[in-house]
PDB file of C-alpha atoms in Angstrom:
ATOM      1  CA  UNK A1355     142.820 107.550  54.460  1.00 37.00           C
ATOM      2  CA  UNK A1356     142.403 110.711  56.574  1.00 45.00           C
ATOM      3  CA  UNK A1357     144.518 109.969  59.744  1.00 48.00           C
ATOM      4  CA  UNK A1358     144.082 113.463  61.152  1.00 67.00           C
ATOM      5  CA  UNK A1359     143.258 113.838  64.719  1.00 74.00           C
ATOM      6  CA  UNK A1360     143.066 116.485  67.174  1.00 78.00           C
ATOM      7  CA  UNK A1361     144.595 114.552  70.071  1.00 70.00           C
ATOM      8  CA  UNK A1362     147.675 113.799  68.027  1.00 63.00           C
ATOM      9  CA  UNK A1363     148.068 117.194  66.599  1.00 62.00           C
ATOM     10  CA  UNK A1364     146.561 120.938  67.269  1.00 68.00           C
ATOM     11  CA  UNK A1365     147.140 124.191  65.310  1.00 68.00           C
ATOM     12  CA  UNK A1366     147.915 127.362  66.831  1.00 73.00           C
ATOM     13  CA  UNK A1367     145.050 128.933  68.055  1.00 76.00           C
ATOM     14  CA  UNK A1368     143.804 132.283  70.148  1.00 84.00           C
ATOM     15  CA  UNK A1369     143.631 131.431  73.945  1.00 88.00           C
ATOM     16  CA  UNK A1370     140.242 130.207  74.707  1.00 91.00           C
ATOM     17  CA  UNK A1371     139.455 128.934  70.860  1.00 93.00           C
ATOM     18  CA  UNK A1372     137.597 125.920  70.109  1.00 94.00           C
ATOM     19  CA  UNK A1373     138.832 123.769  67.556  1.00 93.00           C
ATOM     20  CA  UNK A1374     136.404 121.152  65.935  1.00 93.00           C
ATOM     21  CA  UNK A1375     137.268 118.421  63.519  1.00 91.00           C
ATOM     22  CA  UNK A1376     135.135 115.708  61.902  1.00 91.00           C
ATOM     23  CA  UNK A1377     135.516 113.672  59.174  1.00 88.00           C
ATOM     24  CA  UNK A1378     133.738 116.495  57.287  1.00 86.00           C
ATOM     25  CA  UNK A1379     136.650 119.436  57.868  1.00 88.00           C
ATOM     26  CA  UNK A1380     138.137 120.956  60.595  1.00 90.00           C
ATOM     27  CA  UNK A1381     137.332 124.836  61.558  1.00 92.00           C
ATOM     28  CA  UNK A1382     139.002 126.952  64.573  1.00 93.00           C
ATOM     29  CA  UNK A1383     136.615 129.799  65.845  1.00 94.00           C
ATOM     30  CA  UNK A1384     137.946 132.652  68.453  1.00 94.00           C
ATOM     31  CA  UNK A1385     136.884 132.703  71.950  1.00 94.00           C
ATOM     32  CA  UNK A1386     134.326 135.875  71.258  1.00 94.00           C
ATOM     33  CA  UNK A1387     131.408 135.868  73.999  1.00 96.00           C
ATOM     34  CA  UNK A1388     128.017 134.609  72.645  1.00 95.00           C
ATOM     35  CA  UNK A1389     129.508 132.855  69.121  1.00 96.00           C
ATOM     36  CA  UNK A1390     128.121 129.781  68.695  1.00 96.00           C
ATOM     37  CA  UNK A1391     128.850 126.710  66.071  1.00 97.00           C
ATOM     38  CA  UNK A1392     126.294 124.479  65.140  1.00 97.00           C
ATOM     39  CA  UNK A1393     126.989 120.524  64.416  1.00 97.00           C
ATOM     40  CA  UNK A1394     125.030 118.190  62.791  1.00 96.00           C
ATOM     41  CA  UNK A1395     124.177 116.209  59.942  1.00 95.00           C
ATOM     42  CA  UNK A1396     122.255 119.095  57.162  1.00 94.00           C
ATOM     43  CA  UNK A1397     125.821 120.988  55.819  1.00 94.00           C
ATOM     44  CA  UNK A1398     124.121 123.916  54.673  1.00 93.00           C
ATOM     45  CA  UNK A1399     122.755 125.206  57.827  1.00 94.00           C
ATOM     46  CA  UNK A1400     125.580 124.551  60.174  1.00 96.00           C
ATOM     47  CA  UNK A1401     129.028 125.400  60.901  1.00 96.00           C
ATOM     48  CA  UNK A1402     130.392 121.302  61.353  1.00 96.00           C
ATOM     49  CA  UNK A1403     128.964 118.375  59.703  1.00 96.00           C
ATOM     50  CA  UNK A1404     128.629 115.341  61.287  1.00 95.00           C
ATOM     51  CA  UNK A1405     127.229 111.704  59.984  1.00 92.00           C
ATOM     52  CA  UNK A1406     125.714 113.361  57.201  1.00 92.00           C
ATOM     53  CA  UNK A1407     124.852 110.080  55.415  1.00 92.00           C
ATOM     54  CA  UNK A1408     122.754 108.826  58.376  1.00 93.00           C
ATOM     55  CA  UNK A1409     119.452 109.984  58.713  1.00 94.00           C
ATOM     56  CA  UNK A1410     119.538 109.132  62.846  1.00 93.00           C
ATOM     57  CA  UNK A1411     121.344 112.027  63.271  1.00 95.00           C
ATOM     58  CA  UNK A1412     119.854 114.857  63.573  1.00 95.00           C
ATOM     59  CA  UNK A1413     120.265 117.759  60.787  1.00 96.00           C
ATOM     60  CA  UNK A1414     120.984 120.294  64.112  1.00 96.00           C
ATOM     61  CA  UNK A1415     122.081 117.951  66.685  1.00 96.00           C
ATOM     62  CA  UNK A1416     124.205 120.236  68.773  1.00 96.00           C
ATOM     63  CA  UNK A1417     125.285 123.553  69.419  1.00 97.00           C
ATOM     64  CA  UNK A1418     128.790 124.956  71.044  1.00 97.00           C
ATOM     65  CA  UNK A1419     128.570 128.611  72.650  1.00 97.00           C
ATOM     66  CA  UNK A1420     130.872 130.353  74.044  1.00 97.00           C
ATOM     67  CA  UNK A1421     129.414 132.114  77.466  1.00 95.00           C
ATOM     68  CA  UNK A1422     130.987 133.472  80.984  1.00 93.00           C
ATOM     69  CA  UNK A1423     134.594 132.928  79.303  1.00 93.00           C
ATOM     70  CA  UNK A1424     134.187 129.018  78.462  1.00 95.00           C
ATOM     71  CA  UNK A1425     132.843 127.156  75.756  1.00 96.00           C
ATOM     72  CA  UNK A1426     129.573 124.699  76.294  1.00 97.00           C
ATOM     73  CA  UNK A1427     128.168 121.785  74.505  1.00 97.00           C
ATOM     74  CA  UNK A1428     124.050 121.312  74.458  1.00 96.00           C
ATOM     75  CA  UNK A1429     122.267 118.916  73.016  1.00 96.00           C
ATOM     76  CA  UNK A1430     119.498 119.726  70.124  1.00 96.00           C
ATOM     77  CA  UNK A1431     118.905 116.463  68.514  1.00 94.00           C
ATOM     78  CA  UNK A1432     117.027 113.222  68.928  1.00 91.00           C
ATOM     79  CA  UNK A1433     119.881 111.096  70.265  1.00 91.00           C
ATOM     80  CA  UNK A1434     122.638 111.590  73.473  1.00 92.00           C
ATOM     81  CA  UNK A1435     125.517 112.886  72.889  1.00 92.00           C
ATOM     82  CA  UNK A1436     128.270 110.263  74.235  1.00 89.00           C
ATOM     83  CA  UNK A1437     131.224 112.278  76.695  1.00 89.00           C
ATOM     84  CA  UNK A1438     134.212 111.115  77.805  1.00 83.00           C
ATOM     85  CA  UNK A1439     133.978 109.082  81.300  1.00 71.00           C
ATOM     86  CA  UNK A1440     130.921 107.667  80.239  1.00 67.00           C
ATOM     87  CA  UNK A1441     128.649 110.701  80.420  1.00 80.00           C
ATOM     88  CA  UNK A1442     125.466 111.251  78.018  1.00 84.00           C
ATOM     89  CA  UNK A1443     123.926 114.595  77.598  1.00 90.00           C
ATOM     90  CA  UNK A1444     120.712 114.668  76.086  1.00 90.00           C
ATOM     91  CA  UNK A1445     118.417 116.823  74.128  1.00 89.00           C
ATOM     92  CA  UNK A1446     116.989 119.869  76.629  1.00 85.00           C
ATOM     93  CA  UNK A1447     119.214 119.095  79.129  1.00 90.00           C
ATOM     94  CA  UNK A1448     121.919 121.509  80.633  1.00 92.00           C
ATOM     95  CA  UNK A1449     124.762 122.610  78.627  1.00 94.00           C
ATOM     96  CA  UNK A1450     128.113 121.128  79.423  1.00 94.00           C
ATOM     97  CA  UNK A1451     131.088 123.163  79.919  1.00 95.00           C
ATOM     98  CA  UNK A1452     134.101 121.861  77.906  1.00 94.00           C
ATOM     99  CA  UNK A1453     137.728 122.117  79.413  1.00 91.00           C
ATOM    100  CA  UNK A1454     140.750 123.299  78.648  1.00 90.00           C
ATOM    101  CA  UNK A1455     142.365 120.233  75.713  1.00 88.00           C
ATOM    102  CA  UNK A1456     140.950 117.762  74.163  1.00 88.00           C
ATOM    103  CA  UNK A1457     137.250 116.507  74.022  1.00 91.00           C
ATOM    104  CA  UNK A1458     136.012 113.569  71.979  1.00 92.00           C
ATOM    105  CA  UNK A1459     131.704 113.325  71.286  1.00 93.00           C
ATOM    106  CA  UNK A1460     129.959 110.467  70.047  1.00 93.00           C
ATOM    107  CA  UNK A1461     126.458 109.985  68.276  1.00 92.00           C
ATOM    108  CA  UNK A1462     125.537 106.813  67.883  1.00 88.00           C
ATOM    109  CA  UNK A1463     123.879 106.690  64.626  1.00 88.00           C
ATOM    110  CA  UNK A1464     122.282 103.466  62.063  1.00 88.00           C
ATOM    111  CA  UNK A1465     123.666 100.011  62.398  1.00 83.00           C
ATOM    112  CA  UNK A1466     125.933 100.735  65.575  1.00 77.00           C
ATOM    113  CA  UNK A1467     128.062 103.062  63.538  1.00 85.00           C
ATOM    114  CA  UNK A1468     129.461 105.556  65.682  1.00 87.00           C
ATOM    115  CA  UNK A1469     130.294 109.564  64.352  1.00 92.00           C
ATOM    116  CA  UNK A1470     133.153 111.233  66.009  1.00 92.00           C
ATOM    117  CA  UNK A1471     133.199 115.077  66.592  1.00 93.00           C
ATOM    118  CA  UNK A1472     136.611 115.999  68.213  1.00 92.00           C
ATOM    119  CA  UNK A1473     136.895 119.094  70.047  1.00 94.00           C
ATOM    120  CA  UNK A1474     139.722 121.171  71.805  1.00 92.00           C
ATOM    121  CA  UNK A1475     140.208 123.987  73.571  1.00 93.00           C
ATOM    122  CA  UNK A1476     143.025 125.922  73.517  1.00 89.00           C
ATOM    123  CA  UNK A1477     144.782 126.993  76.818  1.00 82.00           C
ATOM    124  CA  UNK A1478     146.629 129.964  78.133  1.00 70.00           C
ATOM    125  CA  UNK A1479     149.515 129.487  75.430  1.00 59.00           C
ATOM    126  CA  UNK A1480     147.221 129.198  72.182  1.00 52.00           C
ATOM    127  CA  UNK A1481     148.887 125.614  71.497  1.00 53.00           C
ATOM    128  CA  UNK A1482     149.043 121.700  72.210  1.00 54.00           C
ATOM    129  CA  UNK A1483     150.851 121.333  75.516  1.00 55.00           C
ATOM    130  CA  UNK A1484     154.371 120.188  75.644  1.00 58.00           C
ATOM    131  CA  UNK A1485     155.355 116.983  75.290  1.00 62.00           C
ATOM    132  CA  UNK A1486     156.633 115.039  78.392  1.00 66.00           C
ATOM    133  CA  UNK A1487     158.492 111.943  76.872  1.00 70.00           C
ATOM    134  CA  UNK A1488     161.007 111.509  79.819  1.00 76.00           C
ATOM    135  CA  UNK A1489     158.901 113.051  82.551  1.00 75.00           C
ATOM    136  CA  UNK A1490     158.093 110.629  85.595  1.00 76.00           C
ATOM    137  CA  UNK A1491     155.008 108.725  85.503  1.00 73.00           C
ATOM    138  CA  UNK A1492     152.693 110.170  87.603  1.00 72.00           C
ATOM    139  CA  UNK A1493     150.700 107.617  89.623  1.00 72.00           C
ATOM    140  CA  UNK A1494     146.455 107.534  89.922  1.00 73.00           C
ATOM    141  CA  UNK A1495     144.955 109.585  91.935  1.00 81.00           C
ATOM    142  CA  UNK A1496     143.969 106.712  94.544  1.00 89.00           C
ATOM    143  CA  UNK A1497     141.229 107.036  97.191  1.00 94.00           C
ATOM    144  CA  UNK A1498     141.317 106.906 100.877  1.00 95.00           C
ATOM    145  CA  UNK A1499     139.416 104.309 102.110  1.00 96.00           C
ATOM    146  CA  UNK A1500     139.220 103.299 105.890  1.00 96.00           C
ATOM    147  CA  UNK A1501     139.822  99.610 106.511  1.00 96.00           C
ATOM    148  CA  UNK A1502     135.719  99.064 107.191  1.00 97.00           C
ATOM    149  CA  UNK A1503     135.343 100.805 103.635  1.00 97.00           C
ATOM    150  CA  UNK A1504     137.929  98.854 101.811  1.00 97.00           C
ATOM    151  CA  UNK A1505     136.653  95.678 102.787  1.00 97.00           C
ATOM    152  CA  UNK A1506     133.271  96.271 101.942  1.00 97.00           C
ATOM    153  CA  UNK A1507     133.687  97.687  98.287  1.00 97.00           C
ATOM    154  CA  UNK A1508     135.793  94.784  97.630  1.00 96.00           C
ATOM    155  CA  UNK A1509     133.068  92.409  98.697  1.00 97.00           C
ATOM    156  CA  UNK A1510     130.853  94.980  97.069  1.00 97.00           C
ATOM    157  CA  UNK A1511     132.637  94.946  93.734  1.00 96.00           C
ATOM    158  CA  UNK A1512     134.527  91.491  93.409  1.00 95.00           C
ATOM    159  CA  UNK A1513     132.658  90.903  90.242  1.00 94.00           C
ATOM    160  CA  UNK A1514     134.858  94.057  88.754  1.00 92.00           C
ATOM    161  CA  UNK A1515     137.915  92.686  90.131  1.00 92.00           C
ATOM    162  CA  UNK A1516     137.553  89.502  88.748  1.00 90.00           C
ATOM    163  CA  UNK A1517     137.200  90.647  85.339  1.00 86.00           C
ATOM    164  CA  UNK A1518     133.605  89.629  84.681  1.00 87.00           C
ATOM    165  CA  UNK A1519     132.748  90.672  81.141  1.00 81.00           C
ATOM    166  CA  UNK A1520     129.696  93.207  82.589  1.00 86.00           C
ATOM    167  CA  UNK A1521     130.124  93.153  86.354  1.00 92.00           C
ATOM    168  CA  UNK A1522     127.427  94.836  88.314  1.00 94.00           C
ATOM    169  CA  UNK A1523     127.579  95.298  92.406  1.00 96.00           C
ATOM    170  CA  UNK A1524     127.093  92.021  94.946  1.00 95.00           C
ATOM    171  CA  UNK A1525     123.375  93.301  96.849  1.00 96.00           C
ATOM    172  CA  UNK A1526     123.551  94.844  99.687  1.00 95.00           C
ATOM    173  CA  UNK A1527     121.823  91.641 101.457  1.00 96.00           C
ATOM    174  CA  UNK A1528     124.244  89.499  99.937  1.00 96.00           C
ATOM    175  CA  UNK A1529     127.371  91.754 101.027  1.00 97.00           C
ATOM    176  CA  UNK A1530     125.948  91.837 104.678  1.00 97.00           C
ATOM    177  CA  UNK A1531     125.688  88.079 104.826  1.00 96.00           C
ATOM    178  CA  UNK A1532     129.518  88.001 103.512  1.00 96.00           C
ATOM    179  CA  UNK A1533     130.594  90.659 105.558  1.00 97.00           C
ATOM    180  CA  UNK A1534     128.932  88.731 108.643  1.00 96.00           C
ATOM    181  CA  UNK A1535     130.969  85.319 107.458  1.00 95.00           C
ATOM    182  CA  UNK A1536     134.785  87.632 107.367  1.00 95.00           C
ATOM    183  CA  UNK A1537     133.632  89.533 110.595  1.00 95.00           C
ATOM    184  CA  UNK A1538     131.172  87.705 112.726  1.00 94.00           C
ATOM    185  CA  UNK A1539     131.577  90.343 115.625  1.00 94.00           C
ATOM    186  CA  UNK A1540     131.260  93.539 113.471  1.00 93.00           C
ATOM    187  CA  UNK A1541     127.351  93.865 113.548  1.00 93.00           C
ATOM    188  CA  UNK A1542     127.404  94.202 109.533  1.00 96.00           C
ATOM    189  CA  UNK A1543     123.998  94.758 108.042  1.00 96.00           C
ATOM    190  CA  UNK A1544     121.939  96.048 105.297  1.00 96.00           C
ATOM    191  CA  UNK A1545     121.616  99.236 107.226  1.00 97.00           C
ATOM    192  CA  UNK A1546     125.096 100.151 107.817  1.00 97.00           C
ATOM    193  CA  UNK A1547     126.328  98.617 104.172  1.00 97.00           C
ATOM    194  CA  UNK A1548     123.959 101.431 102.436  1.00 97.00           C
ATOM    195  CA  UNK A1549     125.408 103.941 104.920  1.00 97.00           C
ATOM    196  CA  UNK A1550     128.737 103.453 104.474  1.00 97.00           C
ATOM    197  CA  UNK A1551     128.818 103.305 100.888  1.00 97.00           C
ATOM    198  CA  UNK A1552     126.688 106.244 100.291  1.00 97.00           C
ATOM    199  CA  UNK A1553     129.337 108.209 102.608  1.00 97.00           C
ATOM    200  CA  UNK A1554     131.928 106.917 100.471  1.00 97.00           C
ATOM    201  CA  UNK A1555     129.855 108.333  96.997  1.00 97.00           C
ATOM    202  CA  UNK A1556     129.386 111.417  99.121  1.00 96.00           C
ATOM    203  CA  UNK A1557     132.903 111.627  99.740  1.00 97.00           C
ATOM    204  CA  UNK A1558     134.307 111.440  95.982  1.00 96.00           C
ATOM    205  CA  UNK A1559     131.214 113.558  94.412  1.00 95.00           C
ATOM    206  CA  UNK A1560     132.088 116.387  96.523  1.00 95.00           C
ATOM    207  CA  UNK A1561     135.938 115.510  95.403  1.00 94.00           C
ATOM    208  CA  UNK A1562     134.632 115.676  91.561  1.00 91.00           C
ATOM    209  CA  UNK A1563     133.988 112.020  90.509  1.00 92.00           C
ATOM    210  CA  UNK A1564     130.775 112.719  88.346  1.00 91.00           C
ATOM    211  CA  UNK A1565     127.587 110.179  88.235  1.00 92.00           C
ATOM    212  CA  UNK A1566     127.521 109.201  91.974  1.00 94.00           C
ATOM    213  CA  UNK A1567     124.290 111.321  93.054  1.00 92.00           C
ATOM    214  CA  UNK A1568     120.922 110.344  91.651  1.00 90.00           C
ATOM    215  CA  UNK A1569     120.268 113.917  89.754  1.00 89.00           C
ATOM    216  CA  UNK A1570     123.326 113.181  87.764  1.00 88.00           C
ATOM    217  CA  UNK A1571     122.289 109.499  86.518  1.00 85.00           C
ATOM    218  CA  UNK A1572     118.256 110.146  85.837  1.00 80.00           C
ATOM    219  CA  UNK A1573     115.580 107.633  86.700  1.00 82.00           C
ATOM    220  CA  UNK A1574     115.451 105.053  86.937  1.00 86.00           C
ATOM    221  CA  UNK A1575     119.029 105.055  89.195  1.00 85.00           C
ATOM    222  CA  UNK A1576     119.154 100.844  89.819  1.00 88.00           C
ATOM    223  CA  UNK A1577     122.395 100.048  90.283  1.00 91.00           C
ATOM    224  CA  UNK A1578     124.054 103.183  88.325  1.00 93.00           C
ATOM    225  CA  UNK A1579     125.793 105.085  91.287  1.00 95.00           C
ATOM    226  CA  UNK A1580     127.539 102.330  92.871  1.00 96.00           C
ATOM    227  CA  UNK A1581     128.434 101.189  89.449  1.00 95.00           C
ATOM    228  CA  UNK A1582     129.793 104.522  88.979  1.00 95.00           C
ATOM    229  CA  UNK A1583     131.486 104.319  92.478  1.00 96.00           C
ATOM    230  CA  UNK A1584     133.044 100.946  91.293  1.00 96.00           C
ATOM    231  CA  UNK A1585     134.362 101.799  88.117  1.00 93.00           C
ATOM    232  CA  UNK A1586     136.084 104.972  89.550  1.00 94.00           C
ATOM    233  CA  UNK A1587     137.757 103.076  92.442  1.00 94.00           C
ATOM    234  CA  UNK A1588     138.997 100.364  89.572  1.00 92.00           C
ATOM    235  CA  UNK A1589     140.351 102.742  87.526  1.00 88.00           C
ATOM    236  CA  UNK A1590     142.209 104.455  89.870  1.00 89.00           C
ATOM    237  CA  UNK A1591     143.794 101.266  91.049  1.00 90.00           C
ATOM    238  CA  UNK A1592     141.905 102.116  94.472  1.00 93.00           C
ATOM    239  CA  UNK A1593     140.730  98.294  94.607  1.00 92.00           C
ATOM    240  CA  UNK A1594     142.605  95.650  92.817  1.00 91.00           C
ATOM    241  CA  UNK A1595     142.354  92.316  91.849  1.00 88.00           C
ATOM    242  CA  UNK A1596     144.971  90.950  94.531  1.00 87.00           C
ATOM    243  CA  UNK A1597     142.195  92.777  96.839  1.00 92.00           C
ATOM    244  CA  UNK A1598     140.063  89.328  96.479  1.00 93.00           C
ATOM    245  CA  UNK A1599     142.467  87.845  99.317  1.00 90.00           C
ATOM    246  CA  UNK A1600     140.145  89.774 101.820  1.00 93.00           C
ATOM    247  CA  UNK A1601     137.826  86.859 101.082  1.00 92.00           C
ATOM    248  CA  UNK A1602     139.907  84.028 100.649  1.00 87.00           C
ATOM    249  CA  UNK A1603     138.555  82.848 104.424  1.00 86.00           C
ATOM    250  CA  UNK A1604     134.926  82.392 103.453  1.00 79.00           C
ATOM    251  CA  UNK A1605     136.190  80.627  99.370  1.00 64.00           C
TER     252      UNK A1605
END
């Protein structure tokens, strides 16, 4: 069985290389401006194969250039391209800029089958970084949240906290009538619920957290961006589960 993988282990490489393995071969190519390596399924006519027994992918499906000193990913097949943090990049949209380390894409091919192309970029030192085996832990990047904010995305997102199998956000109706139960005195409504959490996905875009403005999710939006929103503040242990005592007065 081939266990190789590019997170586990990276060969030396020119600063600024890309490095991309599938189950098809591995091949390193120098950081030269305007080089590009094509991926997909037809082996003759590109550099990396990928998924070449399933006919849903396509026999081109992507393309890596190198351009204004990084490398970037764009999409020339039928199906998205799966990126970490849950981002899709599809066929005639923008490239995406890869960073520094380690990248995993996904096409979702026949039958749910998944094919893996693994990516990485090599840094300033040509090399995997260092490992850190004794180095403190460093903690998540948590959020700032005012106490008006904290409360509300915790009524907002209980059905994350509460490890619902797919949780999607309470409505904005139905958090206002909560809100109003906790805080009869705080004027909570519909109004000021979609006000304060759109500050809030203001706040973190302009910080960096990706898919919490409507250009970055597509149309229809529904309840992507404050999915989005929710999932980031989870993750980074912003909200968490013993967060649900907020509402123990109203259970």
């Amino acid at each position: 069985m081939n266990t190789e993988s590019l997170a586990r282990d990276v060969p030396r490489a020119a600063p600024g290389a890309v490095v991309a393995l599938a189950v098809s071969g591995r091949i390193s190519v120098d950081p030269v401006e305007g080089r590009s390596v094509r991926f997909g399924r037809n082996r003759p006519d590109v550099e990396v194969c990928v998924g070449e027994t399933d006919p849903r992918v396509s026999r081109q499906h992507g393309l890596l250039t190198r351009r204004a000193g990084r490398w970037w990913v764009t999409n020339t097949g039928r199906l998205p391209i799966r990126l970490p943090k849950t981002r899709w990049l599809f066929r005639d949209e923008d490239p995406v800029p890869l960073p520094d380390g380690y990248t995993p894409l996904f096409i979702r091919g026949s039958h749910d089958r998944e094919h893996l192309l693994e990516l990485y970029v090599a840094g300033e030192d040509g090399h995997h970084p260092a490992t850190r085996h004794s180095a403190v832990t460093q903690p998540p990047k948590r959020w700032r949240l005012t106490p008006d904010e904290h409360l509300l995305l915790v009524v907002l997102g209980q059905r994350y906290l509460l490890h619902e199998a797919n949780p999607q956000p309470v409505s904005r109706q139905h958090a206002a009538e909560i809100l109003n139960e906790l805080q009869p005195d705080a004027g909570w409504g519909v109004k000021r619920v979609e006000h304060m959490v759109a500050d809030v996905r203001a706040r973190l875009s302009a910080a960096g957290v990706h898919g919490l403005l409507r250009e970055e999710v597509g149309e229809p939006v529904g309840n992507a961006l404050n999915d989005n929103l929710l999932r980031e503040l989870v993750l980074s242990t912003t909200l968490v589960p013993p967060d649900l005592a907020l509402l123990d007065p109203i259970s």
